[in-house]
Amino acid sequence: QVHLVESGGGLVQPGGSLTLSCAASGSIDSINVMGWFRQAPGKERELVATIYNNGQTNYADSVKGRFIIARDNAKKAVYMQMNSLKPEDTAVYYCKLETFRFHYWGQGTQITVSS
């Protein structure tokens, strides 16, 4: 059984910064891809950022230049530094880890950007 635990969510002002963390516990094989998704009220869940085994990263256009994704394979963790936050970044953020066989989701953490 694999359990992903997210932390770092909360309320921040526009222009502020926040860091999300996600760590896997339990028995897990080699992790291929790690990523972050988000879902705003009334919208579909969307991919925010991904990071691959070779360190290559991809970002949604809406966050490019503002967010940074990183991984720590030894800790089985993925992080995302979120800078210059905007009200439209308000959403529930979910981490996702992919092994050769399975996909695992975090429980979600609320990010609210408001004055």
GROMACS .gro file of C-alpha atoms in nm:
model
  115
    1GLN     CA    1   0.000   0.000   0.000
    2VAL     CA    2   0.129   0.344  -0.098
    3HIS     CA    3   0.010   0.663   0.067
    4LEU     CA    4   0.095   1.012  -0.057
    5VAL     CA    5   0.093   1.287   0.204
    6GLU     CA    6   0.071   1.649   0.091
    7SER     CA    7   0.156   1.957   0.292
    8GLY     CA    8   0.216   2.328   0.242
    9GLY     CA    9  -0.126   2.455   0.144
   10GLY     CA   10  -0.294   2.760   0.287
   11LEU     CA   11  -0.395   3.121   0.234
   12VAL     CA   12  -0.152   3.366   0.074
   13GLN     CA   13  -0.173   3.717  -0.068
   14PRO     CA   14  -0.136   3.786  -0.440
   15GLY     CA   15   0.231   3.805  -0.527
   16GLY     CA   16   0.325   3.578  -0.240
   17SER     CA   17   0.505   3.244  -0.245
   18LEU     CA   18   0.427   2.898  -0.120
   19THR     CA   19   0.593   2.557  -0.135
   20LEU     CA   20   0.404   2.232  -0.167
   21SER     CA   21   0.547   1.898  -0.058
   22CYS     CA   22   0.435   1.545  -0.130
   23ALA     CA   23   0.601   1.233   0.009
   24ALA     CA   24   0.520   0.869  -0.050
   25SER     CA   25   0.511   0.615   0.229
   26GLY     CA   26   0.487   0.240   0.205
   27SER     CA   27   0.637  -0.002  -0.039
   28ILE     CA   28   0.685   0.156  -0.379
   29ASP     CA   29   0.890   0.060  -0.681
   30SER     CA   30   1.089   0.291  -0.906
   31ILE     CA   31   0.906   0.618  -0.963
   32ASN     CA   32   0.897   0.724  -1.325
   33VAL     CA   33   0.709   1.052  -1.328
   34MET     CA   34   0.602   1.293  -1.057
   35GLY     CA   35   0.363   1.578  -1.105
   36TRP     CA   36   0.120   1.828  -0.967
   37PHE     CA   37  -0.239   1.881  -1.074
   38ARG     CA   38  -0.498   2.132  -0.960
   39GLN     CA   39  -0.872   2.168  -0.973
   40ALA     CA   40  -1.057   2.495  -0.928
   41PRO     CA   41  -1.429   2.511  -0.848
   42GLY     CA   42  -1.637   2.426  -1.152
   43LYS     CA   43  -1.334   2.332  -1.361
   44GLU     CA   44  -1.166   2.015  -1.478
   45ARG     CA   45  -0.855   1.891  -1.305
   46GLU     CA   46  -0.555   2.019  -1.497
   47LEU     CA   47  -0.189   1.932  -1.513
   48VAL     CA   48   0.032   2.200  -1.360
   49ALA     CA   49   0.382   2.055  -1.372
   50THR     CA   50   0.567   1.728  -1.425
   51ILE     CA   51   0.920   1.610  -1.364
   52TYR     CA   52   1.078   1.301  -1.519
   53ASN     CA   53   1.357   1.067  -1.416
   54ASN     CA   54   1.617   1.262  -1.610
   55GLY     CA   55   1.514   1.587  -1.445
   56GLN     CA   56   1.325   1.723  -1.743
   57THR     CA   57   1.032   1.938  -1.643
   58ASN     CA   58   0.715   2.060  -1.808
   59TYR     CA   59   0.481   2.334  -1.698
   60ALA     CA   60   0.140   2.458  -1.791
   61ASP     CA   61   0.157   2.789  -1.975
   62SER     CA   62  -0.033   2.957  -1.695
   63VAL     CA   63   0.242   2.886  -1.438
   64LYS     CA   64   0.555   2.884  -1.652
   65GLY     CA   65   0.821   3.110  -1.508
   66ARG     CA   66   0.647   3.126  -1.172
   67PHE     CA   67   0.641   2.766  -1.045
   68ILE     CA   68   0.934   2.528  -1.000
   69ILE     CA   69   0.896   2.152  -0.959
   70ALA     CA   70   1.165   1.934  -0.802
   71ARG     CA   71   1.203   1.577  -0.682
   72ASP     CA   72   1.400   1.386  -0.422
   73ASN     CA   73   1.418   1.022  -0.520
   74ALA     CA   74   1.573   0.910  -0.192
   75LYS     CA   75   1.285   1.062   0.002
   76LYS     CA   76   1.029   0.958  -0.259
   77ALA     CA   77   0.908   1.314  -0.262
   78VAL     CA   78   0.807   1.584  -0.506
   79TYR     CA   79   0.797   1.957  -0.435
   80MET     CA   80   0.667   2.265  -0.605
   81GLN     CA   81   0.778   2.619  -0.531
   82MET     CA   82   0.503   2.861  -0.624
   83ASN     CA   83   0.600   3.224  -0.675
   84SER     CA   84   0.415   3.538  -0.778
   85LEU     CA   85   0.088   3.374  -0.691
   86LYS     CA   86  -0.229   3.502  -0.853
   87PRO     CA   87  -0.595   3.470  -0.750
   88GLU     CA   88  -0.649   3.239  -1.047
   89ASP     CA   89  -0.404   2.995  -0.888
   90THR     CA   90  -0.667   2.926  -0.623
   91ALA     CA   91  -0.749   2.556  -0.638
   92VAL     CA   92  -0.706   2.221  -0.470
   93TYR     CA   93  -0.364   2.087  -0.561
   94TYR     CA   94  -0.294   1.715  -0.597
   95CYS     CA   95   0.037   1.538  -0.632
   96LYS     CA   96   0.070   1.231  -0.851
   97LEU     CA   97   0.341   0.966  -0.869
   98GLU     CA   98   0.368   0.711  -1.147
   99THR     CA   99   0.551   0.381  -1.129
  100PHE     CA  100   0.582   0.127  -1.406
  101ARG     CA  101   0.250  -0.027  -1.305
  102PHE     CA  102   0.049   0.217  -1.093
  103HIS     CA  103  -0.052   0.579  -1.046
  104TYR     CA  104  -0.087   0.726  -0.698
  105TRP     CA  105  -0.267   1.044  -0.593
  106GLY     CA  106  -0.231   1.267  -0.292
  107GLN     CA  107  -0.531   1.371  -0.088
  108GLY     CA  108  -0.527   1.728  -0.215
  109THR     CA  109  -0.442   2.052  -0.040
  110GLN     CA  110  -0.622   2.386  -0.072
  111ILE     CA  111  -0.436   2.690  -0.203
  112THR     CA  112  -0.621   3.020  -0.173
  113VAL     CA  113  -0.470   3.339  -0.314
  114SER     CA  114  -0.659   3.642  -0.190
  115SER     CA  115  -0.605   3.986  -0.042
   0.00000   0.00000   0.00000
